[in-house]
Coordinates of C-alpha atoms and ligand atoms in Angstrom, one line a residue:
M1 CA 0.0 0.0 0.0
K2 CA 1.4 3.4 -1.0
Q3 CA 2.2 6.0 1.7
G4 CA -0.7 8.4 2.1
T5 CA -3.3 5.7 1.0
P6 CA -6.5 6.3 2.9
G7 CA -7.3 3.8 5.5
Y8 CA -10.8 2.3 6.1
I9 CA -12.2 0.9 9.3
L10 CA -13.8 -2.5 8.3
F11 CA -17.0 -3.4 10.0
I12 CA -18.2 -7.0 9.5
D13 CA -21.5 -8.8 10.2
S14 CA -23.5 -11.6 8.6
G15 CA -26.1 -8.9 7.6
M16 CA -27.9 -5.8 8.9
G17 CA -27.1 -6.2 12.6
G18 CA -23.8 -4.4 12.7
L19 CA -25.3 -1.4 10.9
S20 CA -26.7 -0.5 14.3
I21 CA -23.2 -0.2 15.7
L22 CA -21.9 1.6 12.6
D23 CA -24.8 4.1 12.8
Y24 CA -24.0 4.8 16.4
F25 CA -20.2 5.1 15.6
L26 CA -20.9 7.5 12.7
Q27 CA -23.0 9.7 15.0
M28 CA -19.9 10.1 17.1
H29 CA -17.4 10.3 14.2
N30 CA -18.6 11.4 10.8
D31 CA -15.1 12.0 9.3
V32 CA -13.9 8.4 9.0
N33 CA -13.5 6.2 5.9
I34 CA -15.5 3.0 6.5
I35 CA -16.3 -0.3 4.8
Y36 CA -19.2 -2.4 6.0
Y37 CA -19.2 -6.0 4.9
A38 CA -22.6 -7.7 5.2
D39 CA -21.8 -11.3 4.7
T40 CA -25.2 -12.2 3.5
A41 CA -24.0 -15.1 1.4
N42 CA -23.2 -16.9 4.7
F43 CA -26.2 -15.4 6.7
P44 CA -27.0 -16.4 9.4
Y45 CA -23.8 -16.9 11.4
G46 CA -25.9 -18.0 14.4
T47 CA -26.2 -21.5 13.1
K48 CA -22.5 -21.9 11.9
T49 CA -19.6 -23.4 13.7
S50 CA -16.6 -21.5 15.0
E51 CA -14.4 -22.9 12.3
Q52 CA -16.8 -21.8 9.6
I53 CA -17.1 -18.3 10.9
A54 CA -13.4 -17.9 11.4
G55 CA -12.9 -19.1 7.8
Y56 CA -15.4 -16.4 6.5
L57 CA -13.8 -13.6 8.4
Q58 CA -10.3 -14.5 7.2
K59 CA -11.4 -14.6 3.6
I60 CA -13.2 -11.3 3.9
Y61 CA -10.2 -9.6 5.4
D62 CA -7.7 -11.2 3.0
G63 CA -9.9 -10.2 0.0
L64 CA -10.4 -6.6 1.0
K65 CA -6.9 -5.9 2.1
R66 CA -5.7 -6.5 -1.5
E67 CA -7.6 -3.4 -2.5
Y68 CA -7.8 -1.3 0.7
S69 CA -5.7 -0.3 3.5
I70 CA -7.5 -1.6 6.6
P71 CA -5.8 -0.6 9.9
L72 CA -8.7 -1.7 12.1
I73 CA -11.5 -4.3 12.0
V74 CA -14.7 -4.2 14.0
L75 CA -16.6 -7.5 14.4
A76 CA -20.0 -5.9 14.7
C77 CA -21.5 -9.2 15.5
N78 CA -21.7 -11.0 18.8
T79 CA -21.7 -14.5 17.2
A80 CA -18.5 -13.9 15.3
S81 CA -16.9 -12.3 18.4
V82 CA -17.6 -15.0 20.9
T83 CA -16.7 -17.8 18.4
A84 CA -13.8 -16.3 16.4
L85 CA -12.4 -13.1 17.9
T86 CA -9.4 -14.8 19.4
R87 CA -8.6 -16.7 16.2
L88 CA -9.1 -13.7 14.0
R89 CA -6.7 -11.7 16.2
E90 CA -4.1 -14.4 15.7
M91 CA -4.7 -14.4 11.9
V92 CA -4.5 -10.7 11.1
D93 CA -1.9 -8.1 11.8
V94 CA -4.3 -5.2 12.8
P95 CA -6.3 -4.7 16.0
V96 CA -9.8 -6.2 16.0
V97 CA -12.7 -4.8 18.2
G98 CA -15.2 -7.4 19.3
T99 CA -18.8 -7.1 20.4
V100 CA -19.6 -8.8 23.7
P101 CA -23.1 -9.4 25.1
P102 CA -23.4 -6.6 27.6
V103 CA -24.0 -8.8 30.7
K104 CA -21.9 -6.5 33.0
P105 CA -24.0 -3.3 32.5
A106 CA -27.2 -5.3 32.7
A107 CA -26.0 -6.7 36.1
S108 CA -25.4 -3.2 37.3
I109 CA -28.9 -1.8 36.4
T110 CA -31.2 -4.6 37.2
K111 CA -33.4 -3.8 40.3
N112 CA -35.1 -7.2 40.8
G113 CA -32.1 -9.3 39.8
K114 CA -33.9 -11.0 36.9
I115 CA -32.0 -10.7 33.6
G116 CA -32.9 -12.2 30.3
I117 CA -30.3 -12.7 27.6
I118 CA -31.3 -13.2 24.0
A119 CA -28.7 -14.3 21.4
T120 CA -28.1 -16.7 18.5
E121 CA -27.9 -20.4 18.9
T122 CA -24.2 -20.4 18.4
T123 CA -23.6 -17.6 21.0
V124 CA -25.9 -19.3 23.6
Q125 CA -24.0 -22.5 23.3
N126 CA -20.6 -20.9 23.6
D127 CA -18.6 -21.0 26.9
Y128 CA -17.9 -17.3 26.6
I129 CA -21.5 -16.4 27.7
D130 CA -21.2 -18.7 30.8
M131 CA -17.9 -17.0 31.6
L132 CA -19.5 -13.5 31.4
I133 CA -22.3 -14.6 33.7
K134 CA -20.0 -16.2 36.2
E135 CA -17.8 -13.1 36.2
F136 CA -20.4 -10.3 36.3
A137 CA -23.9 -11.7 37.1
H138 CA -23.3 -14.9 39.3
D139 CA -25.6 -13.5 42.0
K140 CA -28.4 -12.8 39.5
E141 CA -31.3 -14.9 38.1
I142 CA -30.3 -15.4 34.4
S143 CA -32.7 -16.7 31.7
I144 CA -31.1 -17.3 28.3
Q145 CA -33.1 -17.7 25.1
A146 CA -31.6 -18.5 21.6
S147 CA -33.6 -16.8 18.8
S148 CA -32.8 -17.2 15.2
A149 CA -36.4 -16.1 14.4
L150 CA -35.7 -12.6 15.7
V151 CA -32.5 -12.5 13.7
E152 CA -34.5 -13.4 10.6
A153 CA -37.2 -10.9 11.5
S154 CA -34.7 -8.1 11.8
E155 CA -32.8 -9.0 8.6
R156 CA -36.1 -9.2 6.6
R157 CA -37.6 -6.1 8.3
L158 CA -40.7 -8.0 9.3
S159 CA -43.5 -5.9 10.7
G160 CA -47.2 -6.1 11.7
D161 CA -48.9 -9.3 12.7
D162 CA -46.0 -11.5 11.4
L163 CA -43.6 -9.7 13.7
D164 CA -46.0 -9.8 16.7
R165 CA -46.2 -13.6 16.3
V166 CA -42.4 -13.8 16.4
L167 CA -42.1 -11.5 19.5
E168 CA -44.8 -13.5 21.3
S169 CA -43.1 -16.9 20.6
E170 CA -39.5 -15.7 21.3
L171 CA -40.0 -13.3 24.3
S172 CA -43.0 -14.6 26.3
C173 CA -40.8 -16.8 28.4
F174 CA -39.1 -13.6 29.8
K175 CA -42.5 -12.0 30.6
D176 CA -43.5 -15.1 32.6
I177 CA -40.3 -15.0 34.6
G178 CA -40.7 -11.2 35.2
I179 CA -37.3 -10.0 34.1
D180 CA -36.6 -6.2 34.4
T181 CA -33.5 -6.2 32.1
L182 CA -32.9 -7.7 28.7
V183 CA -29.5 -8.2 27.2
F184 CA -29.3 -8.0 23.4
G185 CA -26.6 -10.6 22.7
C186 CA -26.9 -10.1 19.0
T187 CA -26.6 -6.9 17.0
H188 CA -29.5 -7.7 14.7
Y189 CA -32.0 -7.3 17.5
F190 CA -31.3 -3.6 17.8
F191 CA -33.5 -3.0 14.7
L192 CA -36.5 -4.3 16.7
Y193 CA -35.7 -2.2 19.8
D194 CA -38.8 -0.1 19.8
Q195 CA -41.1 -3.1 19.2
I196 CA -39.4 -5.2 21.9
V197 CA -39.7 -2.3 24.4
R198 CA -43.3 -2.0 23.6
F199 CA -43.8 -5.8 23.8
F200 CA -42.7 -5.5 27.5
N201 CA -45.0 -2.5 28.0
D202 CA -42.0 -0.3 28.6
A203 CA -41.3 -2.2 31.9
V204 CA -37.9 -3.8 30.9
N205 CA -34.5 -2.1 30.4
V206 CA -32.9 -3.2 27.1
V207 CA -29.1 -3.2 27.1
D208 CA -27.1 -3.3 23.9
S209 CA -23.4 -3.1 23.0
R210 CA -23.4 -0.1 20.7
D211 CA -21.8 2.4 23.0
G212 CA -19.0 0.2 24.2
V213 CA -18.0 -1.0 20.7
A214 CA -18.2 2.5 19.2
R215 CA -15.9 4.0 22.0
R216 CA -13.4 1.2 21.7
T217 CA -13.3 1.6 18.0
A218 CA -12.8 5.3 18.4
S219 CA -9.9 4.7 20.7
L220 CA -8.1 2.5 18.3
M221 CA -8.7 4.2 14.9
D222 CA -5.6 5.8 13.3
I223 CA -5.1 9.0 11.5
S224 CA -5.1 7.4 8.0
T225 CA -8.8 6.6 8.4
R226 CA -9.8 10.3 9.0
S227 CA -11.0 12.5 6.1
S228 CA -12.9 15.7 5.6
T229 CA -14.6 14.0 2.7
P230 CA -14.9 10.4 4.1
D231 CA -15.6 7.5 1.9
S232 CA -18.2 4.8 2.9
I233 CA -18.6 1.5 1.0
L234 CA -21.1 -1.2 1.6
F235 CA -20.3 -4.7 0.4
I236 CA -23.1 -7.3 0.2
S237 CA -21.6 -10.8 -0.4
S238 CA -24.8 -12.2 -1.8
S239 CA -26.0 -10.9 -5.2
D240 CA -29.5 -12.3 -4.8
Q241 CA -31.8 -9.5 -6.0
D242 CA -34.1 -9.5 -2.9
T243 CA -31.2 -9.1 -0.6
V244 CA -29.7 -6.3 -2.7
T245 CA -33.0 -4.5 -2.9
L246 CA -33.4 -4.6 0.9
Y247 CA -30.0 -3.0 1.4
E248 CA -30.5 -0.5 -1.3
K249 CA -33.7 0.6 0.4
F250 CA -31.8 0.8 3.7
N251 CA -29.3 3.0 2.1
R252 CA -31.9 5.2 0.4
D253 CA -33.5 5.7 3.9
T254 CA -30.3 6.4 5.7
G255 CA -27.8 7.7 3.1
M256 CA -25.1 5.9 5.1
F257 CA -23.1 4.7 2.1
K258 CA -21.6 6.4 -0.9
S259 CA -21.4 3.1 -2.9
I260 CA -22.7 -0.4 -2.8
L261 CA -20.7 -3.4 -4.2
T262 CA -22.3 -6.8 -4.4
G263 CA -21.1 -10.4 -4.9
D264 CA -18.6 -12.5 -3.0
Y265 CA -15.7 -10.0 -3.2
S266 CA -13.5 -12.1 -1.0
C267 CA -13.6 -15.0 -3.4
Q268 CA -13.5 -13.0 -6.6
S269 CA -10.2 -11.4 -5.6
E270 CA -8.4 -14.7 -5.0
Ligands
DGL301 N1 -25.6 -10.0 14.1 C1 -25.1 -11.3 14.5 C2 -24.8 -11.3 16.0 O1 -24.6 -10.3 16.6 C3 -25.4 -12.6 13.9 C4 -26.8 -13.0 13.5 C5 -26.8 -14.2 12.6 O2 -26.2 -14.1 11.5 O3 -27.2 -15.3 13.1 O4 -24.8 -12.3 16.6

């Protein structure tokens, strides 16, 4: 890479979820070059193994770094972070920020000690979540629920009765237990924040990871990524038309990206 080449912060998720983190980050820093890689060809990550996810991440980074200078990676995905963060850090030569289910802040705000954690199947089965609970919430009553239906509902922008049915089937168990705090252990769920808060009649605090990840990212970004005319590129690894249309609509609504590139970029460049 030539001296003076602009650097990009690379955000990665299986789909839409990490856009919630990116959006929060851009509200704090709007003078940064960014690439967001939505690995929709391999969506959902929540049913994949650690090996598979580590393989996807490595290929994405290897493919992109041939074209772009990437001094920092943000895994804007809890599933990828709990399964493959350590491995990715060993495989790449730049810092990687992970997204960890916010169990610690949840433990500090619960009043009745009843906390719900909702995450993907892969995250729920991972030892990392047990470690977080042991370390930060061992004296709390914890209920954990895996929900791929909510991931799908977020990615597909479900609404109305269809969404109500999913909320009912995925979250009723927490209502029955009487939790007062819910941990979003998956970045996708943030897109359903308002609907989920309403489902609990505003009686539950919902805790997500956006602030922690955005601040950590800001503390690690280097000067090469800063620009008065920042670039922003969205990669979508699946070129299936419905998927592309969904993301194009997102970009029309938010204006987050200057350009959108589709197809499995990481493979094409091999
Ligand atoms: N957004 C992701 C997470 O935070 C993954 C969802 C999925 O692909 O299953 O876990």
